[in-house]
Amino acid sequence: MSAVLDCWAGLSAPHRHRQVLHRPDAPWPNEGSLLPRGAGRSYGDVCLNPQGNLLDSAGLDRFLAFDPEAGVVRCEAGMRLGPLLAWLLPRGWTLPVVPGTRWATVGGCVANDVHGKNHRAAGSFGHHVRALRLRRSDGSEHELVPGDPLLAASIGGLGLTGLVIEVELQLRRGPGFWLAQSAQVLDGIEPAVQALDRASAAQEYAAAWLDLQGAHPGRGLLLAADPAAGSGDADAFARPARVDLGRLPRLPLVAAPSIRAFNALYLALAKRRPAQSRVPALPFLFTLDAVHRWNRLYGRAGLRQYQCVLPPATALAGLRELLAALARSGQTGALAVLKRFGAQAPSGLLSFPREGFTLAMDFPARDAGLQALFDRFDAIVRQAGGALYPAKDARMDAGMFRTSFPQAEAFAAHVDPRFSSGFWRRVWI
């Protein structure tokens, strides 16, 4: 969870130094801990290093190589997904896995081993990493390939194994511009789990929006889709959103009455959606990009997100308990998204995606009582054998971290001695 999305505009703690890297061999600060920073899109403190140094990879954004026959691309770690897709799509290739925003960097996607709406079909981002180049604090550089323990630590490694300089990715053929979408209204959490399970097995992309309020929490809308043929505007994947809230005052517009009104309207409109339609891929895949700096709707306090994954055997019971705990708390959940993870083995030692159902819930950070509610959520997730997502966290304790990531001890052996973060010092040091 986090109250910060515009990381540079609202850093929660001072940093000793921020260095923008324009070449991979740039000298680093001699003192203090180090942490790579991509686009700063993580919601929690995995991308923050209070009192330490941030190595900003924004300048490391060059294409390095492309094999049009094999569909392999190599680029620097600071390359953002939008420009990369704008270059790949006209050439008949696309990224197999993307998160909810196209403004994340390739290096950040590796460090958090991000997932999309198609994990059951394609796994996580790390499953498609063919190689990466890593620079350690002792000055050594390593070309890592699958099978290397340091690669397994770096995928999902939260930037703690060193600075990722270059990434080589296996691409997927596909039109990429349009999707054949199906829509289904959901009447509650049990129908949502069942419908999502079926849809994710039958179609490539699937995700369910859930209403957390009212007498029947878990009502919502399931959207599933498959790639569809047709040309499109590749440049749209690199253009900013048409709506930008950056000039609006940070007023807390997301509150209980507005949330209830929005959810009621959304559900009413959902019932009027066609069961089958052809839709542009951009708004379906990158839901967070529809409105630039949308987080400003939450006011200066921002938002907190709680995201967990529950195994298939305990998922339905665990989800019911989570929604019941939320109802008893009196808190107002602004948004919830449910997705199905497939059975692929995690690609990294600290990879969050593993088989089961993952639920992400957003809350206005100004609401009192969230800490107690999240503590209750933790107990439910722990009992269900689930895990929390580091990229969305700013409060997980060491016990919950070890429960979520049984290979944490093996990972810690690969952490670069000079690299650290606010998150890592909280859960390990």
Short mmCIF file of C-alpha atoms in Angstrom, two decimals:
data_model
loop_
_atom_site.label_atom_id
_atom_site.label_comp_id
_atom_site.label_asym_id
_atom_site.label_seq_id
_atom_site.Cartn_x
_atom_site.Cartn_y
_atom_site.Cartn_z
CA MET A 1 0.00 0.00 0.00
CA SER A 2 1.12 3.55 -0.50
CA ALA A 3 0.07 7.15 -0.46
CA VAL A 4 2.54 8.08 -3.18
CA LEU A 5 2.31 7.60 -6.92
CA ASP A 6 4.02 10.77 -8.13
CA CYS A 7 7.17 9.61 -6.39
CA TRP A 8 9.32 12.65 -7.14
CA ALA A 9 6.50 15.03 -6.34
CA GLY A 10 5.79 13.46 -2.99
CA LEU A 11 8.68 11.42 -1.62
CA SER A 12 7.81 10.23 1.84
CA ALA A 13 11.39 10.56 3.13
CA PRO A 14 14.48 12.53 2.12
CA HIS A 15 17.11 10.90 -0.06
CA ARG A 16 20.77 11.62 0.22
CA HIS A 17 21.25 11.75 -3.52
CA ARG A 18 19.39 11.18 -6.75
CA GLN A 19 21.57 10.43 -9.72
CA VAL A 20 20.10 10.22 -13.21
CA LEU A 21 22.06 7.66 -15.20
CA HIS A 22 22.75 8.38 -18.86
CA ARG A 23 25.31 5.64 -19.38
CA PRO A 24 25.64 2.24 -17.72
CA ASP A 25 29.20 2.80 -16.53
CA ALA A 26 28.45 6.11 -14.77
CA PRO A 27 30.19 6.38 -11.38
CA TRP A 28 27.99 5.91 -8.34
CA PRO A 29 28.04 7.78 -5.02
CA ASN A 30 30.86 6.63 -2.76
CA GLU A 31 28.83 6.65 0.44
CA GLY A 32 25.41 5.45 1.46
CA SER A 33 23.19 2.65 0.24
CA LEU A 34 22.05 2.38 -3.37
CA LEU A 35 18.74 1.56 -5.03
CA PRO A 36 17.81 1.58 -8.74
CA ARG A 37 14.71 3.53 -9.66
CA GLY A 38 12.68 3.04 -12.81
CA ALA A 39 9.52 5.08 -13.38
CA GLY A 40 8.52 5.14 -9.71
CA ARG A 41 5.19 3.43 -10.40
CA SER A 42 5.36 1.04 -7.46
CA TYR A 43 2.77 1.96 -4.84
CA GLY A 44 4.92 1.19 -1.81
CA ASP A 45 8.46 1.70 -0.60
CA VAL A 46 10.25 -0.84 -2.78
CA CYS A 47 11.27 2.11 -4.97
CA LEU A 48 12.23 4.38 -2.06
CA ASN A 49 15.54 4.53 -0.19
CA PRO A 50 15.19 6.96 2.73
CA GLN A 51 18.53 8.60 3.64
CA GLY A 52 20.21 6.67 0.81
CA ASN A 53 20.92 7.09 -2.89
CA LEU A 54 18.61 6.49 -5.84
CA LEU A 55 20.08 5.48 -9.20
CA ASP A 56 17.53 6.85 -11.67
CA SER A 57 17.63 4.76 -14.85
CA ALA A 58 15.51 7.18 -16.88
CA GLY A 59 18.43 7.96 -19.19
CA LEU A 60 19.11 4.30 -19.95
CA ASP A 61 16.37 3.98 -22.56
CA ARG A 62 17.98 2.88 -25.83
CA PHE A 63 17.11 0.02 -28.18
CA LEU A 64 20.12 -2.22 -28.51
CA ALA A 65 19.18 -5.15 -30.78
CA PHE A 66 16.19 -6.74 -32.49
CA ASP A 67 15.84 -10.09 -34.25
CA PRO A 68 12.72 -9.84 -36.44
CA GLU A 69 12.72 -13.55 -37.23
CA ALA A 70 13.03 -14.92 -33.70
CA GLY A 71 11.16 -12.04 -32.06
CA VAL A 72 13.88 -11.13 -29.59
CA VAL A 73 14.51 -7.56 -28.47
CA ARG A 74 17.26 -6.15 -26.27
CA CYS A 75 17.02 -2.72 -24.69
CA GLU A 76 18.31 -0.75 -21.74
CA ALA A 77 16.44 -1.13 -18.50
CA GLY A 78 15.05 2.41 -18.45
CA MET A 79 13.01 1.87 -21.64
CA ARG A 80 9.32 2.39 -20.95
CA LEU A 81 6.75 -0.09 -22.24
CA GLY A 82 4.73 2.44 -24.26
CA PRO A 83 7.51 3.50 -26.64
CA LEU A 84 8.72 -0.09 -26.83
CA LEU A 85 5.29 -1.32 -27.91
CA ALA A 86 4.90 1.56 -30.38
CA TRP A 87 8.08 0.33 -32.06
CA LEU A 88 7.29 -3.40 -31.92
CA LEU A 89 3.63 -3.54 -32.97
CA PRO A 90 4.06 -2.35 -36.59
CA ARG A 91 6.71 -5.07 -36.94
CA GLY A 92 4.27 -7.79 -35.96
CA TRP A 93 5.51 -8.40 -32.41
CA THR A 94 4.25 -7.54 -28.94
CA LEU A 95 5.19 -8.02 -25.30
CA PRO A 96 3.71 -11.27 -23.91
CA VAL A 97 2.99 -9.71 -20.49
CA VAL A 98 2.25 -6.11 -19.51
CA PRO A 99 1.13 -4.55 -16.20
CA GLY A 100 -1.76 -2.09 -15.84
CA THR A 101 0.31 0.90 -17.04
CA ARG A 102 2.44 1.31 -20.14
CA TRP A 103 4.67 3.84 -18.36
CA ALA A 104 6.53 1.28 -16.29
CA THR A 105 10.14 0.58 -17.33
CA VAL A 106 11.45 -2.74 -18.53
CA GLY A 107 13.85 -2.85 -15.58
CA GLY A 108 11.02 -2.14 -13.16
CA CYS A 109 8.94 -4.92 -14.70
CA VAL A 110 11.83 -7.31 -14.13
CA ALA A 111 12.48 -6.10 -10.57
CA ASN A 112 8.84 -6.58 -9.56
CA ASP A 113 8.20 -9.55 -11.89
CA VAL A 114 4.95 -7.88 -12.91
CA HIS A 115 1.88 -9.73 -14.10
CA GLY A 116 -0.97 -8.78 -16.38
CA LYS A 117 -4.47 -10.01 -17.10
CA ASN A 118 -3.12 -13.13 -18.81
CA HIS A 119 -0.96 -14.84 -16.20
CA ARG A 120 -2.71 -18.17 -16.67
CA ALA A 121 -1.84 -18.08 -20.36
CA ALA A 122 1.55 -16.35 -20.38
CA GLY A 123 2.96 -16.31 -16.85
CA SER A 124 4.70 -13.23 -15.49
CA PHE A 125 7.14 -10.80 -17.10
CA GLY A 126 10.12 -12.79 -15.83
CA HIS A 127 9.09 -15.89 -17.75
CA HIS A 128 10.03 -14.05 -20.96
CA VAL A 129 13.44 -12.72 -19.90
CA ARG A 130 16.12 -14.41 -22.03
CA ALA A 131 19.02 -12.53 -20.48
CA LEU A 132 19.88 -9.43 -18.52
CA ARG A 133 23.03 -7.50 -17.79
CA LEU A 134 23.60 -6.62 -14.14
CA ARG A 135 26.13 -4.25 -12.61
CA ARG A 136 27.11 -4.90 -8.98
CA SER A 137 28.52 -2.39 -6.52
CA ASP A 138 32.01 -3.90 -6.79
CA GLY A 139 32.10 -2.73 -10.42
CA SER A 140 31.61 -6.18 -11.92
CA GLU A 141 29.09 -6.76 -14.71
CA HIS A 142 27.30 -10.04 -15.25
CA GLU A 143 25.42 -11.39 -18.27
CA LEU A 144 22.73 -13.54 -16.67
CA VAL A 145 20.74 -16.24 -18.48
CA PRO A 146 18.08 -18.72 -17.32
CA GLY A 147 19.54 -21.22 -14.91
CA ASP A 148 21.82 -18.67 -13.26
CA PRO A 149 20.89 -18.30 -9.56
CA LEU A 150 21.60 -14.57 -9.72
CA LEU A 151 19.03 -14.20 -12.51
CA ALA A 152 16.44 -16.01 -10.39
CA ALA A 153 17.22 -13.57 -7.57
CA SER A 154 17.09 -10.50 -9.86
CA ILE A 155 13.69 -11.38 -11.37
CA GLY A 156 11.30 -10.10 -8.73
CA GLY A 157 14.36 -9.03 -6.72
CA LEU A 158 13.09 -5.47 -6.08
CA GLY A 159 16.30 -3.89 -7.41
CA LEU A 160 18.38 -5.30 -4.56
CA THR A 161 20.81 -7.52 -6.51
CA GLY A 162 22.40 -4.61 -8.39
CA LEU A 163 21.62 -2.27 -11.27
CA VAL A 164 19.93 -3.94 -14.23
CA ILE A 165 21.49 -2.30 -17.27
CA GLU A 166 20.09 -4.29 -20.21
CA VAL A 167 17.25 -6.76 -20.68
CA GLU A 168 16.68 -9.24 -23.51
CA LEU A 169 13.08 -10.34 -24.00
CA GLN A 170 11.34 -13.05 -25.99
CA LEU A 171 8.39 -11.45 -27.78
CA ARG A 172 5.15 -12.89 -29.06
CA ARG A 173 3.65 -12.58 -32.51
CA GLY A 174 0.27 -10.94 -32.64
CA PRO A 175 -1.65 -7.98 -34.01
CA GLY A 176 -1.79 -6.29 -30.62
CA PHE A 177 -4.14 -3.42 -31.56
CA TRP A 178 -7.58 -4.97 -31.05
CA LEU A 179 -9.22 -7.50 -28.76
CA ALA A 180 -12.37 -9.62 -29.04
CA GLN A 181 -14.00 -8.96 -25.66
CA SER A 182 -16.72 -10.75 -23.73
CA ALA A 183 -18.52 -9.20 -20.76
CA GLN A 184 -20.44 -10.85 -17.92
CA VAL A 185 -22.22 -9.25 -14.96
CA LEU A 186 -21.38 -10.92 -11.64
CA ASP A 187 -23.86 -11.29 -8.76
CA GLY A 188 -21.42 -11.98 -5.91
CA ILE A 189 -18.03 -13.27 -4.92
CA GLU A 190 -18.77 -16.98 -5.53
CA PRO A 191 -20.08 -16.41 -9.09
CA ALA A 192 -17.13 -14.08 -9.64
CA VAL A 193 -14.58 -16.74 -8.69
CA GLN A 194 -16.29 -19.40 -10.78
CA ALA A 195 -16.73 -17.19 -13.84
CA LEU A 196 -13.17 -15.87 -13.65
CA ASP A 197 -11.81 -19.40 -13.34
CA ARG A 198 -13.66 -20.46 -16.51
CA ALA A 199 -12.84 -17.31 -18.46
CA SER A 200 -9.12 -17.34 -17.69
CA ALA A 201 -8.91 -20.95 -18.90
CA ALA A 202 -10.77 -20.21 -22.14
CA GLN A 203 -9.50 -16.74 -23.10
CA GLU A 204 -6.09 -15.11 -22.90
CA TYR A 205 -7.02 -12.05 -20.84
CA ALA A 206 -9.47 -11.94 -17.95
CA ALA A 207 -10.09 -9.67 -14.96
CA ALA A 208 -13.10 -8.86 -12.80
CA TRP A 209 -14.00 -5.46 -11.35
CA LEU A 210 -15.79 -5.90 -8.02
CA ASP A 211 -18.03 -3.64 -5.97
CA LEU A 212 -16.99 -3.88 -2.31
CA GLN A 213 -20.04 -2.03 -1.01
CA GLY A 214 -23.69 -2.84 -0.38
CA ALA A 215 -25.54 -5.94 0.72
CA HIS A 216 -23.87 -8.15 -1.89
CA PRO A 217 -20.15 -7.33 -1.94
CA GLY A 218 -18.41 -9.02 -4.82
CA ARG A 219 -20.92 -7.99 -7.44
CA GLY A 220 -19.20 -6.66 -10.51
CA LEU A 221 -18.19 -7.12 -14.10
CA LEU A 222 -15.94 -9.73 -15.70
CA LEU A 223 -14.14 -8.72 -18.89
CA ALA A 224 -12.27 -11.39 -20.87
CA ALA A 225 -10.63 -11.06 -24.27
CA ASP A 226 -8.53 -12.65 -26.98
CA PRO A 227 -6.33 -10.90 -29.56
CA ALA A 228 -8.24 -9.93 -32.70
CA ALA A 229 -6.96 -9.13 -36.16
CA GLY A 230 -6.89 -5.58 -37.39
CA SER A 231 -4.53 -2.67 -37.81
CA GLY A 232 -4.33 0.23 -35.42
CA ASP A 233 -2.43 3.24 -34.19
CA ALA A 234 0.83 2.04 -32.64
CA ASP A 235 1.73 5.59 -31.62
CA ALA A 236 -1.18 5.54 -29.18
CA PHE A 237 0.89 3.23 -27.00
CA ALA A 238 3.46 6.00 -26.55
CA ARG A 239 1.17 9.05 -26.29
CA PRO A 240 0.09 10.48 -22.93
CA ALA A 241 -3.51 10.17 -21.78
CA ARG A 242 -5.93 12.77 -23.11
CA VAL A 243 -7.23 13.56 -19.61
CA ASP A 244 -4.63 14.92 -17.17
CA LEU A 245 -5.51 15.80 -13.59
CA GLY A 246 -2.10 17.29 -12.90
CA ARG A 247 -3.39 20.86 -12.84
CA LEU A 248 -6.28 20.17 -10.51
CA PRO A 249 -5.92 20.84 -6.79
CA ARG A 250 -5.37 17.71 -4.72
CA LEU A 251 -8.89 17.62 -3.30
CA PRO A 252 -10.14 14.36 -1.77
CA LEU A 253 -12.86 13.61 -4.34
CA VAL A 254 -12.86 9.86 -3.59
CA ALA A 255 -15.05 9.40 -0.50
CA ALA A 256 -17.77 7.00 0.59
CA PRO A 257 -20.72 8.80 -1.10
CA SER A 258 -18.88 9.27 -4.41
CA ILE A 259 -17.62 5.67 -4.32
CA ARG A 260 -21.13 4.31 -3.80
CA ALA A 261 -22.51 6.52 -6.56
CA PHE A 262 -19.75 5.52 -9.00
CA ASN A 263 -20.16 1.81 -8.27
CA ALA A 264 -23.92 1.99 -8.73
CA LEU A 265 -23.49 3.77 -12.05
CA TYR A 266 -20.79 1.36 -13.18
CA LEU A 267 -22.95 -1.67 -12.38
CA ALA A 268 -25.92 -0.12 -14.20
CA LEU A 269 -23.79 0.53 -17.27
CA ALA A 270 -22.28 -2.95 -17.04
CA LYS A 271 -25.71 -4.49 -17.50
CA ARG A 272 -26.06 -2.60 -20.79
CA ARG A 273 -22.73 -3.73 -22.21
CA PRO A 274 -22.88 -6.07 -25.20
CA ALA A 275 -21.91 -9.62 -24.31
CA GLN A 276 -19.46 -9.66 -27.23
CA SER A 277 -17.60 -6.72 -28.75
CA ARG A 278 -14.40 -5.68 -30.49
CA VAL A 279 -12.40 -3.18 -28.43
CA PRO A 280 -9.04 -1.37 -28.68
CA ALA A 281 -6.30 -3.15 -26.78
CA LEU A 282 -4.87 0.01 -25.19
CA PRO A 283 -7.67 0.84 -22.69
CA PHE A 284 -8.26 -2.85 -21.92
CA LEU A 285 -4.65 -3.67 -21.09
CA PHE A 286 -3.62 -0.34 -19.55
CA THR A 287 -6.61 0.60 -17.43
CA LEU A 288 -4.55 2.90 -15.20
CA ASP A 289 -3.53 5.10 -18.15
CA ALA A 290 -7.01 6.32 -19.07
CA VAL A 291 -6.59 9.36 -16.79
CA HIS A 292 -3.09 10.71 -16.16
CA ARG A 293 -2.30 11.31 -12.48
CA TRP A 294 -5.64 9.80 -11.48
CA ASN A 295 -4.27 9.34 -7.97
CA ARG A 296 -4.83 13.05 -7.34
CA LEU A 297 -8.53 12.21 -6.94
CA TYR A 298 -7.60 10.79 -3.54
CA GLY A 299 -6.23 14.13 -2.34
CA ARG A 300 -2.85 14.74 -0.73
CA ALA A 301 -3.18 11.73 1.55
CA GLY A 302 -3.31 9.50 -1.54
CA LEU A 303 -4.42 5.90 -1.58
CA ARG A 304 -3.45 2.62 -0.03
CA GLN A 305 -3.78 -0.64 -1.85
CA TYR A 306 -3.92 -4.11 -0.36
CA GLN A 307 -3.08 -6.88 -2.83
CA CYS A 308 -2.83 -10.54 -1.95
CA VAL A 309 -2.89 -13.91 -3.68
CA LEU A 310 -4.75 -16.92 -2.27
CA PRO A 311 -4.26 -20.57 -3.36
CA PRO A 312 -7.12 -22.15 -5.37
CA ALA A 313 -8.14 -24.50 -2.54
CA THR A 314 -8.67 -21.69 -0.01
CA ALA A 315 -9.39 -18.77 -2.32
CA LEU A 316 -13.19 -18.64 -2.12
CA ALA A 317 -13.31 -19.00 1.66
CA GLY A 318 -10.49 -16.49 2.06
CA LEU A 319 -12.14 -13.95 -0.23
CA ARG A 320 -15.39 -14.27 1.69
CA GLU A 321 -13.52 -13.62 4.94
CA LEU A 322 -11.75 -10.60 3.49
CA LEU A 323 -15.02 -9.06 2.32
CA ALA A 324 -16.69 -9.84 5.65
CA ALA A 325 -13.82 -8.20 7.55
CA LEU A 326 -14.14 -5.15 5.32
CA ALA A 327 -17.90 -4.94 5.95
CA ARG A 328 -17.43 -5.18 9.72
CA SER A 329 -14.74 -2.47 9.68
CA GLY A 330 -16.95 0.22 8.20
CA GLN A 331 -14.16 1.19 5.80
CA THR A 332 -14.92 2.12 2.20
CA GLY A 333 -13.07 0.24 -0.50
CA ALA A 334 -12.88 2.40 -3.60
CA LEU A 335 -11.96 -0.25 -6.15
CA ALA A 336 -11.25 -3.97 -6.30
CA VAL A 337 -9.89 -6.13 -9.11
CA LEU A 338 -9.78 -9.93 -9.07
CA LYS A 339 -7.53 -11.97 -11.38
CA ARG A 340 -6.62 -15.64 -11.77
CA PHE A 341 -2.98 -16.74 -11.69
CA GLY A 342 -1.92 -19.89 -13.51
CA ALA A 343 0.10 -22.87 -12.32
CA GLN A 344 3.48 -21.81 -13.77
CA ALA A 345 6.34 -22.05 -11.33
CA PRO A 346 7.46 -18.57 -10.17
CA SER A 347 10.26 -17.23 -12.36
CA GLY A 348 12.09 -15.52 -9.48
CA LEU A 349 12.87 -16.26 -5.85
CA LEU A 350 10.67 -13.35 -4.71
CA SER A 351 8.06 -13.57 -7.48
CA PHE A 352 4.60 -12.70 -6.21
CA PRO A 353 2.51 -14.49 -8.88
CA ARG A 354 1.75 -18.07 -7.99
CA GLU A 355 -1.28 -20.26 -8.69
CA GLY A 356 -4.48 -18.87 -7.25
CA PHE A 357 -6.63 -15.74 -7.20
CA THR A 358 -5.21 -12.29 -6.59
CA LEU A 359 -7.37 -9.50 -5.18
CA ALA A 360 -6.30 -5.84 -5.18
CA MET A 361 -8.33 -3.36 -3.12
CA ASP A 362 -7.85 0.43 -3.08
CA PHE A 363 -8.70 2.63 -0.11
CA PRO A 364 -8.46 6.38 0.52
CA ALA A 365 -5.37 6.71 2.73
CA ARG A 366 -6.93 9.42 4.89
CA ASP A 367 -9.46 6.97 6.35
CA ALA A 368 -8.72 6.10 9.98
CA GLY A 369 -8.65 2.45 10.94
CA LEU A 370 -6.96 1.13 7.82
CA GLN A 371 -4.00 -0.24 9.77
CA ALA A 372 -6.25 -2.39 11.95
CA LEU A 373 -8.19 -3.56 8.91
CA PHE A 374 -5.03 -4.49 7.02
CA ASP A 375 -3.74 -6.37 10.07
CA ARG A 376 -6.95 -8.39 10.00
CA PHE A 377 -6.49 -8.98 6.28
CA ASP A 378 -2.97 -10.27 6.99
CA ALA A 379 -4.28 -12.85 9.44
CA ILE A 380 -6.81 -14.09 6.87
CA VAL A 381 -4.21 -14.29 4.09
CA ARG A 382 -1.74 -16.08 6.35
CA GLN A 383 -4.38 -18.61 7.43
CA ALA A 384 -5.28 -19.25 3.79
CA GLY A 385 -1.62 -19.85 2.83
CA GLY A 386 -1.49 -16.73 0.69
CA ALA A 387 1.00 -13.91 0.12
CA LEU A 388 1.24 -10.11 -0.16
CA TYR A 389 2.61 -8.15 -3.13
CA PRO A 390 5.75 -6.12 -2.28
CA ALA A 391 5.22 -3.65 -5.13
CA LYS A 392 1.93 -2.57 -3.53
CA ASP A 393 3.09 -2.61 0.09
CA ALA A 394 4.41 -0.13 2.65
CA ARG A 395 3.61 -1.92 5.92
CA MET A 396 4.36 -5.66 5.66
CA ASP A 397 6.36 -6.92 8.62
CA ALA A 398 9.18 -9.47 8.63
CA GLY A 399 6.94 -12.33 9.68
CA MET A 400 4.44 -11.76 6.88
CA PHE A 401 7.28 -11.36 4.40
CA ARG A 402 8.78 -14.73 5.30
CA THR A 403 5.34 -16.33 5.16
CA SER A 404 4.73 -14.85 1.71
CA PHE A 405 8.17 -15.75 0.33
CA PRO A 406 9.58 -19.06 1.61
CA GLN A 407 12.74 -18.59 -0.49
CA ALA A 408 13.59 -15.26 1.15
CA GLU A 409 16.67 -16.71 2.84
CA ALA A 410 18.06 -17.97 -0.48
CA PHE A 411 17.31 -14.58 -2.04
CA ALA A 412 19.07 -12.65 0.71
CA ALA A 413 22.33 -14.41 -0.15
CA HIS A 414 22.29 -12.65 -3.55
CA VAL A 415 21.54 -9.11 -2.34
CA ASP A 416 24.30 -6.68 -3.24
CA PRO A 417 25.88 -5.49 0.04
CA ARG A 418 25.43 -1.81 -0.87
CA PHE A 419 21.88 -2.07 -2.21
CA SER A 420 18.90 -1.47 0.04
CA SER A 421 15.44 0.11 0.21
CA GLY A 422 12.88 1.22 2.73
CA PHE A 423 11.00 -2.00 2.11
CA TRP A 424 14.04 -4.27 2.56
CA ARG A 425 15.16 -2.65 5.80
CA ARG A 426 11.63 -3.09 7.16
CA VAL A 427 11.21 -6.77 6.31
CA TRP A 428 14.75 -8.10 6.63
CA ILE A 429 17.45 -5.92 8.17
#
